[in-house]
mmCIF file of C-alpha atoms and ligand atoms in Angstrom:
data_model
loop_
_atom_site.group_PDB
_atom_site.id
_atom_site.type_symbol
_atom_site.label_atom_id
_atom_site.label_comp_id
_atom_site.label_asym_id
_atom_site.label_seq_id
_atom_site.Cartn_x
_atom_site.Cartn_y
_atom_site.Cartn_z
ATOM 1 C CA MET J 1 -22.746 -13.684 -12.570
ATOM 2 C CA ASN J 2 -21.293 -10.689 -10.763
ATOM 3 C CA LEU J 3 -18.819 -9.033 -13.085
ATOM 4 C CA MET J 4 -18.265 -6.116 -10.760
ATOM 5 C CA LYS J 5 -14.567 -5.441 -10.428
ATOM 6 C CA HIS J 6 -13.317 -5.009 -6.876
ATOM 7 C CA LEU J 7 -9.826 -4.416 -5.546
ATOM 8 C CA THR J 8 -9.531 -6.669 -2.518
ATOM 9 C CA SER J 9 -6.001 -7.842 -3.293
ATOM 10 C CA THR J 10 -3.421 -7.280 -6.019
ATOM 11 C CA GLU J 11 -4.450 -10.661 -7.445
ATOM 12 C CA ASP J 12 -7.694 -9.065 -8.614
ATOM 13 C CA LEU J 13 -5.664 -7.307 -11.330
ATOM 14 C CA SER J 14 -4.086 -8.909 -14.377
ATOM 15 C CA LEU J 15 -0.650 -7.682 -15.402
ATOM 16 C CA SER J 16 -2.136 -5.750 -18.295
ATOM 17 C CA GLU J 17 -4.570 -4.045 -15.901
ATOM 18 C CA VAL J 18 -1.643 -3.197 -13.620
ATOM 19 C CA GLU J 19 0.251 -1.686 -16.553
ATOM 20 C CA ALA J 20 -2.809 0.313 -17.603
ATOM 21 C CA ILE J 21 -3.217 1.688 -14.053
ATOM 22 C CA LEU J 22 0.459 2.670 -13.949
ATOM 23 C CA ASP J 23 0.296 4.355 -17.374
ATOM 24 C CA ARG J 24 -2.739 6.322 -16.269
ATOM 25 C CA THR J 25 -0.950 7.245 -13.024
ATOM 26 C CA ARG J 26 1.956 8.599 -15.007
ATOM 27 C CA ARG J 27 -0.392 10.700 -17.112
ATOM 28 C CA PHE J 28 -2.168 12.021 -14.002
ATOM 29 C CA LYS J 29 1.166 13.034 -12.527
ATOM 30 C CA ASN J 30 2.150 14.888 -15.713
ATOM 31 C CA ASN J 31 -1.296 16.453 -16.098
ATOM 32 C CA PHE J 32 -1.156 17.665 -12.531
ATOM 33 C CA LYS J 33 1.994 19.598 -13.329
ATOM 34 C CA ASP J 34 0.298 21.468 -16.166
ATOM 35 C CA ASN J 35 -3.025 21.735 -14.337
ATOM 36 C CA SER J 36 -4.958 19.698 -16.896
ATOM 37 C CA ILE J 37 -6.592 16.925 -14.877
ATOM 38 C CA GLN J 38 -10.075 16.108 -16.178
ATOM 39 C CA ARG J 39 -12.729 15.672 -13.496
ATOM 40 C CA THR J 40 -13.733 12.242 -14.759
ATOM 41 C CA LEU J 41 -15.572 11.304 -11.535
ATOM 42 C CA LYS J 42 -17.699 14.448 -11.301
ATOM 43 C CA ASP J 43 -21.079 13.748 -9.625
ATOM 44 C CA ARG J 44 -19.871 10.375 -8.350
ATOM 45 C CA LEU J 45 -20.131 9.587 -4.648
ATOM 46 C CA ILE J 46 -17.554 7.564 -2.751
ATOM 47 C CA ILE J 47 -17.916 6.305 0.813
ATOM 48 C CA THR J 48 -14.887 5.618 2.991
ATOM 49 C CA ILE J 49 -15.317 3.412 6.039
ATOM 50 C CA PHE J 50 -12.238 2.853 8.175
ATOM 51 C CA PHE J 51 -12.749 0.432 11.043
ATOM 52 C CA GLU J 52 -9.049 0.793 11.840
ATOM 53 C CA ASN J 53 -6.956 3.955 12.148
ATOM 54 C CA SER J 54 -5.165 5.313 9.173
ATOM 55 C CA THR J 55 -2.362 7.822 8.995
ATOM 56 C CA ARG J 56 -2.433 8.610 5.318
ATOM 57 C CA THR J 57 -4.282 6.020 3.261
ATOM 58 C CA ARG J 58 -7.684 7.511 4.038
ATOM 59 C CA SER J 59 -6.662 11.068 3.238
ATOM 60 C CA SER J 60 -4.850 9.852 0.141
ATOM 61 C CA PHE J 61 -8.008 8.160 -1.178
ATOM 62 C CA GLU J 62 -10.085 11.216 -0.297
ATOM 63 C CA VAL J 63 -7.714 13.625 -1.999
ATOM 64 C CA ALA J 64 -7.619 11.318 -5.039
ATOM 65 C CA ALA J 65 -11.429 11.212 -5.232
ATOM 66 C CA LYS J 66 -11.723 14.989 -4.905
ATOM 67 C CA ARG J 67 -9.059 15.669 -7.512
ATOM 68 C CA LEU J 68 -11.295 13.790 -9.956
ATOM 69 C CA GLY J 69 -14.363 15.772 -8.910
ATOM 70 C CA ALA J 70 -16.077 13.061 -6.819
ATOM 71 C CA GLU J 71 -17.890 13.706 -3.551
ATOM 72 C CA VAL J 72 -16.667 11.797 -0.498
ATOM 73 C CA VAL J 73 -18.609 10.761 2.583
ATOM 74 C CA SER J 74 -16.436 9.405 5.397
ATOM 75 C CA LEU J 75 -18.127 7.251 7.942
ATOM 76 C CA ASP J 76 -17.030 7.858 11.470
ATOM 77 C CA VAL J 77 -16.875 4.271 12.612
ATOM 78 C CA SER J 78 -16.662 5.055 16.310
ATOM 79 C CA LYS J 79 -20.140 6.568 15.913
ATOM 80 C CA SER J 80 -21.468 4.008 13.439
ATOM 81 C CA SER J 81 -23.904 1.253 14.214
ATOM 82 C CA THR J 82 -21.270 -1.500 14.126
ATOM 83 C CA SER J 83 -20.236 -0.348 17.576
ATOM 84 C CA LYS J 84 -23.918 -0.753 18.538
ATOM 85 C CA GLY J 85 -23.847 -4.427 17.539
ATOM 86 C CA GLU J 86 -24.925 -4.229 13.914
ATOM 87 C CA THR J 87 -23.340 -6.996 11.851
ATOM 88 C CA LEU J 88 -20.892 -6.201 9.098
ATOM 89 C CA TYR J 89 -23.414 -7.548 6.627
ATOM 90 C CA ASP J 90 -26.074 -5.089 7.801
ATOM 91 C CA THR J 91 -23.655 -2.172 7.788
ATOM 92 C CA ALA J 92 -22.678 -3.098 4.238
ATOM 93 C CA SER J 93 -26.269 -3.486 3.037
ATOM 94 C CA ASN J 94 -27.195 -0.124 4.505
ATOM 95 C CA LEU J 95 -24.292 1.606 2.808
ATOM 96 C CA ASP J 96 -25.169 -0.133 -0.434
ATOM 97 C CA ALA J 97 -28.764 1.057 -0.189
ATOM 98 C CA MET J 98 -27.465 4.638 -0.440
ATOM 99 C CA MET J 99 -26.154 3.699 -3.881
ATOM 100 C CA PRO J 100 -22.594 5.060 -3.729
ATOM 101 C CA ASP J 101 -20.309 4.605 -6.740
ATOM 102 C CA ALA J 102 -17.557 2.943 -4.683
ATOM 103 C CA ILE J 103 -16.809 2.000 -1.073
ATOM 104 C CA ILE J 104 -13.301 2.125 0.390
ATOM 105 C CA VAL J 105 -12.847 -0.019 3.471
ATOM 106 C CA ARG J 106 -10.138 -0.712 6.030
ATOM 107 C CA HIS J 107 -10.559 -3.338 8.741
ATOM 108 C CA LYS J 108 -8.391 -4.991 11.366
ATOM 109 C CA ASP J 109 -9.549 -8.439 10.220
ATOM 110 C CA SER J 110 -8.216 -10.104 7.091
ATOM 111 C CA GLY J 111 -10.857 -10.882 4.491
ATOM 112 C CA VAL J 112 -13.473 -8.281 5.404
ATOM 113 C CA PRO J 113 -13.377 -6.371 2.083
ATOM 114 C CA LYS J 114 -13.726 -9.652 0.168
ATOM 115 C CA ILE J 115 -16.731 -10.683 2.261
ATOM 116 C CA LEU J 116 -18.365 -7.280 1.824
ATOM 117 C CA SER J 117 -17.871 -7.431 -1.926
ATOM 118 C CA ASN J 118 -20.380 -10.276 -2.031
ATOM 119 C CA TYR J 119 -23.155 -8.057 -0.721
ATOM 120 C CA ILE J 120 -22.432 -4.759 -2.409
ATOM 121 C CA SER J 121 -23.373 -3.600 -5.875
ATOM 122 C CA CYS J 122 -20.532 -1.094 -6.376
ATOM 123 C CA PRO J 123 -16.752 -1.609 -6.417
ATOM 124 C CA ILE J 124 -15.128 -2.275 -3.034
ATOM 125 C CA LEU J 125 -11.569 -1.042 -2.562
ATOM 126 C CA ASN J 126 -9.492 -2.600 0.165
ATOM 127 C CA ALA J 127 -7.505 0.060 2.030
ATOM 128 C CA GLY J 128 -5.831 -2.561 4.226
ATOM 129 C CA ASP J 129 -7.295 -5.650 5.935
ATOM 130 C CA GLY J 130 -5.515 -7.177 8.917
ATOM 131 C CA SER J 131 -2.179 -8.601 7.893
ATOM 132 C CA HIS J 132 -3.643 -9.807 4.584
ATOM 133 C CA ALA J 133 -3.425 -7.170 1.847
ATOM 134 C CA HIS J 134 -2.992 -3.503 0.994
ATOM 135 C CA PRO J 135 -3.242 -3.461 -2.789
ATOM 136 C CA SER J 136 -3.172 0.309 -3.412
ATOM 137 C CA GLN J 137 0.039 0.547 -1.357
ATOM 138 C CA ALA J 138 1.712 -2.134 -3.472
ATOM 139 C CA LEU J 139 0.626 -0.362 -6.662
ATOM 140 C CA LEU J 140 2.071 2.953 -5.479
ATOM 141 C CA ASP J 141 5.282 1.222 -4.414
ATOM 142 C CA LEU J 142 5.526 -0.405 -7.832
ATOM 143 C CA PHE J 143 4.911 2.956 -9.514
ATOM 144 C CA THR J 144 7.633 4.585 -7.396
ATOM 145 C CA ILE J 145 10.054 1.798 -8.339
ATOM 146 C CA LYS J 146 9.247 2.146 -12.042
ATOM 147 C CA GLU J 147 9.635 5.905 -11.872
ATOM 148 C CA HIS J 148 13.006 5.508 -10.157
ATOM 149 C CA PHE J 149 14.191 3.393 -13.086
ATOM 150 C CA ASN J 150 12.819 5.945 -15.572
ATOM 151 C CA PHE J 151 10.003 3.598 -16.589
ATOM 152 C CA GLY J 152 12.516 1.213 -18.130
ATOM 153 C CA GLU J 153 12.914 -2.509 -17.443
ATOM 154 C CA ILE J 154 12.469 -3.491 -13.786
ATOM 155 C CA ARG J 155 12.410 -7.260 -14.326
ATOM 156 C CA GLY J 156 15.361 -8.714 -12.401
ATOM 157 C CA LYS J 157 15.812 -5.676 -10.138
ATOM 158 C CA ARG J 158 16.661 -6.872 -6.659
ATOM 159 C CA ILE J 159 14.620 -5.775 -3.659
ATOM 160 C CA ALA J 160 15.060 -6.512 0.049
ATOM 161 C CA ILE J 161 11.897 -6.286 2.135
ATOM 162 C CA VAL J 162 13.087 -5.615 5.682
ATOM 163 C CA GLY J 163 11.290 -5.870 9.011
ATOM 164 C CA ASP J 164 8.074 -7.288 10.398
ATOM 165 C CA ILE J 165 7.153 -9.095 7.201
ATOM 166 C CA LYS J 166 5.022 -11.738 8.858
ATOM 167 C CA ASN J 167 2.475 -9.225 10.149
ATOM 168 C CA SER J 168 2.616 -6.820 7.246
ATOM 169 C CA ARG J 169 -0.162 -6.527 4.686
ATOM 170 C CA VAL J 170 2.093 -4.132 2.777
ATOM 171 C CA ALA J 171 4.712 -6.880 2.476
ATOM 172 C CA ASN J 172 2.138 -9.463 1.401
ATOM 173 C CA SER J 173 0.772 -7.307 -1.390
ATOM 174 C CA ASN J 174 4.236 -6.282 -2.534
ATOM 175 C CA ILE J 175 5.522 -9.855 -2.566
ATOM 176 C CA GLU J 176 2.612 -10.841 -4.787
ATOM 177 C CA LEU J 177 2.768 -7.882 -7.154
ATOM 178 C CA LEU J 178 6.518 -7.330 -7.382
ATOM 179 C CA GLY J 179 7.027 -11.073 -7.739
ATOM 180 C CA ARG J 180 4.628 -11.126 -10.678
ATOM 181 C CA MET J 181 6.492 -8.144 -12.192
ATOM 182 C CA GLY J 182 9.667 -10.223 -12.169
ATOM 183 C CA LEU J 183 11.556 -8.518 -9.337
ATOM 184 C CA ASP J 184 14.029 -10.602 -7.387
ATOM 185 C CA ILE J 185 12.825 -10.514 -3.758
ATOM 186 C CA THR J 186 14.814 -11.212 -0.581
ATOM 187 C CA LEU J 187 13.066 -11.178 2.789
ATOM 188 C CA VAL J 188 15.202 -9.769 5.602
ATOM 189 C CA ALA J 189 13.927 -10.200 9.152
ATOM 190 C CA PRO J 190 14.644 -11.784 12.503
ATOM 191 C CA PRO J 191 13.207 -15.329 12.688
ATOM 192 C CA HIS J 192 10.033 -14.306 14.541
ATOM 193 C CA PHE J 193 9.160 -11.710 11.873
ATOM 194 C CA MET J 194 9.883 -14.054 8.970
ATOM 195 C CA PRO J 195 6.843 -15.580 7.231
ATOM 196 C CA LYS J 196 6.799 -19.116 5.886
ATOM 197 C CA ARG J 197 7.695 -18.428 2.273
ATOM 198 C CA PRO J 198 9.956 -21.285 1.223
ATOM 199 C CA SER J 199 10.035 -20.095 -2.373
ATOM 200 C CA LEU J 200 11.648 -16.740 -1.521
ATOM 201 C CA LYS J 201 15.217 -15.931 -0.546
ATOM 202 C CA GLN J 202 15.571 -15.102 3.130
ATOM 203 C CA SER J 203 18.203 -13.545 5.351
ATOM 204 C CA HIS J 204 18.237 -13.039 9.104
ATOM 205 C CA ALA J 205 20.734 -10.196 8.796
ATOM 206 C CA LEU J 206 20.947 -6.996 6.834
ATOM 207 C CA GLU J 207 24.682 -6.653 6.175
ATOM 208 C CA PRO J 208 25.127 -9.697 3.912
ATOM 209 C CA ILE J 209 22.517 -8.490 1.412
ATOM 210 C CA LEU J 210 23.406 -4.794 1.172
ATOM 211 C CA ASP J 211 25.659 -5.270 -1.843
ATOM 212 C CA GLU J 212 23.109 -7.521 -3.517
ATOM 213 C CA VAL J 213 20.124 -5.183 -3.820
ATOM 214 C CA ASP J 214 18.884 -2.206 -5.846
ATOM 215 C CA ILE J 215 15.922 -1.401 -3.586
ATOM 216 C CA ILE J 216 15.285 -1.640 0.163
ATOM 217 C CA MET J 217 11.722 -1.564 1.448
ATOM 218 C CA SER J 218 11.716 -1.033 5.196
ATOM 219 C CA LEU J 219 8.540 -1.843 7.152
ATOM 220 C CA ARG J 220 7.100 -0.680 10.435
ATOM 221 C CA THR J 221 7.059 -3.152 13.312
ATOM 222 C CA GLN J 222 3.362 -3.977 13.681
ATOM 223 C CA ILE J 223 3.242 -3.815 17.476
ATOM 224 C CA GLU J 224 -0.571 -3.747 17.448
ATOM 225 C CA ARG J 225 -0.682 -7.147 15.727
ATOM 226 C CA HIS J 226 1.664 -8.961 18.100
ATOM 227 C CA SER J 227 -0.052 -11.231 20.559
ATOM 228 C CA ASN J 228 3.054 -11.298 22.753
ATOM 229 C CA ALA J 229 6.269 -9.323 22.844
ATOM 230 C CA THR J 230 8.387 -10.861 20.116
ATOM 231 C CA TYR J 231 11.510 -8.743 20.149
ATOM 232 C CA ALA J 232 13.093 -7.799 23.440
ATOM 233 C CA SER J 233 12.597 -4.165 22.528
ATOM 234 C CA LEU J 234 12.325 -1.996 19.458
ATOM 235 C CA LYS J 235 15.819 -0.765 20.304
ATOM 236 C CA ASP J 236 17.199 -4.283 19.934
ATOM 237 C CA TYR J 237 15.408 -4.604 16.619
ATOM 238 C CA ALA J 238 16.873 -1.273 15.496
ATOM 239 C CA ARG J 239 20.398 -2.346 16.402
ATOM 240 C CA ASP J 240 20.165 -5.154 13.846
ATOM 241 C CA PHE J 241 17.740 -3.866 11.195
ATOM 242 C CA CYS J 242 17.523 -0.064 11.239
ATOM 243 C CA ILE J 243 18.454 1.388 7.838
ATOM 244 C CA THR J 244 21.199 3.801 8.852
ATOM 245 C CA LYS J 245 23.572 5.993 6.915
ATOM 246 C CA ASP J 246 26.438 4.062 8.500
ATOM 247 C CA ARG J 247 25.123 0.798 7.091
ATOM 248 C CA ILE J 248 24.132 2.064 3.641
ATOM 249 C CA GLY J 249 27.163 4.270 3.002
ATOM 250 C CA ASP J 250 27.208 5.596 -0.546
ATOM 251 C CA ARG J 251 25.560 2.594 -2.172
ATOM 252 C CA ASP J 252 23.236 3.380 -5.060
ATOM 253 C CA ILE J 253 19.909 2.178 -3.659
ATOM 254 C CA LEU J 254 16.285 3.250 -3.639
ATOM 255 C CA LEU J 255 14.886 3.323 -0.081
ATOM 256 C CA LEU J 256 11.137 2.905 0.437
ATOM 257 C CA HIS J 257 8.843 2.748 3.467
ATOM 258 C CA PRO J 258 5.018 2.720 3.463
ATOM 259 C CA GLY J 259 4.783 4.929 6.551
ATOM 260 C CA PRO J 260 4.248 5.625 9.322
ATOM 261 C CA VAL J 261 7.992 5.448 9.984
ATOM 262 C CA ASN J 262 9.328 4.714 13.447
ATOM 263 C CA ARG J 263 12.242 7.150 13.280
ATOM 264 C CA ASN J 264 15.584 5.631 14.270
ATOM 265 C CA ILE J 265 13.945 2.205 14.583
ATOM 266 C CA ASP J 266 13.056 1.477 10.950
ATOM 267 C CA ILE J 267 15.183 4.183 9.291
ATOM 268 C CA ASP J 268 17.490 6.703 10.958
ATOM 269 C CA ASP J 269 17.112 10.481 10.741
ATOM 270 C CA GLU J 270 20.022 10.819 8.370
ATOM 271 C CA MET J 271 18.716 8.294 5.820
ATOM 272 C CA LEU J 272 15.203 9.734 6.091
ATOM 273 C CA SER J 273 16.493 13.054 4.807
ATOM 274 C CA ASP J 274 18.798 11.437 2.249
ATOM 275 C CA PRO J 275 17.721 11.895 -1.409
ATOM 276 C CA ARG J 276 17.806 8.109 -1.884
ATOM 277 C CA CYS J 277 14.880 7.809 0.529
ATOM 278 C CA LYS J 278 11.609 8.287 -1.381
ATOM 279 C CA VAL J 279 9.062 8.132 1.432
ATOM 280 C CA LEU J 280 7.405 11.429 0.485
ATOM 281 C CA THR J 281 7.516 10.598 -3.214
ATOM 282 C CA GLN J 282 5.588 7.440 -2.305
ATOM 283 C CA VAL J 283 2.959 9.571 -0.555
ATOM 284 C CA GLN J 284 2.735 11.890 -3.546
ATOM 285 C CA ASN J 285 2.494 8.989 -5.998
ATOM 286 C CA GLY J 286 -0.132 7.391 -3.743
ATOM 287 C CA VAL J 287 -2.672 10.048 -4.674
ATOM 288 C CA PHE J 288 -2.074 9.619 -8.428
ATOM 289 C CA VAL J 289 -2.232 5.825 -8.181
ATOM 290 C CA ARG J 290 -5.486 5.979 -6.207
ATOM 291 C CA MET J 291 -6.972 8.401 -8.749
ATOM 292 C CA SER J 292 -6.160 5.863 -11.386
ATOM 293 C CA ILE J 293 -7.631 2.941 -9.397
ATOM 294 C CA LEU J 294 -10.829 4.812 -8.516
ATOM 295 C CA GLU J 295 -11.339 5.963 -12.070
ATOM 296 C CA LYS J 296 -10.835 2.495 -13.505
ATOM 297 C CA LEU J 297 -13.071 0.648 -11.057
ATOM 298 C CA ILE J 298 -15.888 3.179 -11.090
ATOM 299 C CA LEU J 299 -15.977 3.870 -14.823
ATOM 300 C CA ASP J 300 -15.574 0.165 -15.722
ATOM 301 C CA SER J 301 -18.422 -0.770 -13.374
ATOM 302 C CA GLN J 302 -20.724 1.726 -15.067
ATOM 303 C CA ALA J 303 -19.700 1.118 -18.659
HETATM 304 C C1 NCD Z 401 0.533 0.748 6.474
HETATM 305 C C2 NCD Z 401 -0.774 0.130 6.862
HETATM 306 O O1 NCD Z 401 -1.577 0.742 7.553
HETATM 307 O O2 NCD Z 401 -0.981 -0.970 6.413
HETATM 308 N N1 NCD Z 401 0.516 2.119 6.336
HETATM 309 C C3 NCD Z 401 -0.031 2.641 5.210
HETATM 310 O O3 NCD Z 401 -1.131 2.320 4.823
HETATM 311 N N2 NCD Z 401 0.716 3.512 4.524
HETATM 312 C C4 NCD Z 401 1.693 0.220 7.148
HETATM 313 C C5 NCD Z 401 1.764 0.312 8.635
HETATM 314 O O4 NCD Z 401 0.813 0.608 9.333
HETATM 315 O O5 NCD Z 401 2.853 0.007 9.114
#
């Protein structure tokens, strides 16, 4: 039986594993401040293979690996053999034959990391697959939420996930993980961006829920995943769903966004520079969370 632990979706982690990753993340963040991070992945080799563009997830994983002393090899997919017709299976087997300690993969198709995990003898980390899952993003969002509440109780905290939820792997992973952590989730989107999730509260407008939430997670409209134009224009979407200073006023909320932000479509300039908006804190926490994930998966697999 293959006991190798992969991270293809948040469901791969039990709640106690999630808590352990978050505790470790907190320690990494504190250790970073006093310059005392141990290089626990020294001499380990990690391969990143991104079949789809990435703004920050790839660099975040690479920085995380290097902070722990690991070496990173990044495959340039445009030059790799997959574009010459090699099957995914063959690409995976070839990477595996080089005996890396972990492989980080992003792909435009849902399910690819899971499939690869069947053929690979080191941990596979999903850095985003289609509209399916983005587990490290959900873990860093959860960490940022916990930090905001001073690592106290977050069960029952109310979060609105706003935007193109249907096409968002970030939303999927957050719904799974935050739901399991006991957060009270409301989905806010126009009908064509709303997934079929009968068990969750839904709203087709932002205003009615603003007084009902502690956290707003705004998402980017996933234009590249739309098969046909679904909203008349991004401007029309922004008119109804952009998180603006005018709408939020002085409410006490935490504002999150996974990036990349469409300025003045998802969130307006004023809210982006407002201290309640923690987009850059999310990016900073992302490195510490990924250090924690890499360390756990690699060291557990070699124990
Ligand atoms: C997201 C992604 O690529 O899934 N970005 C990220 O990883 N931080 C979200 C997006 O592209 O909108």
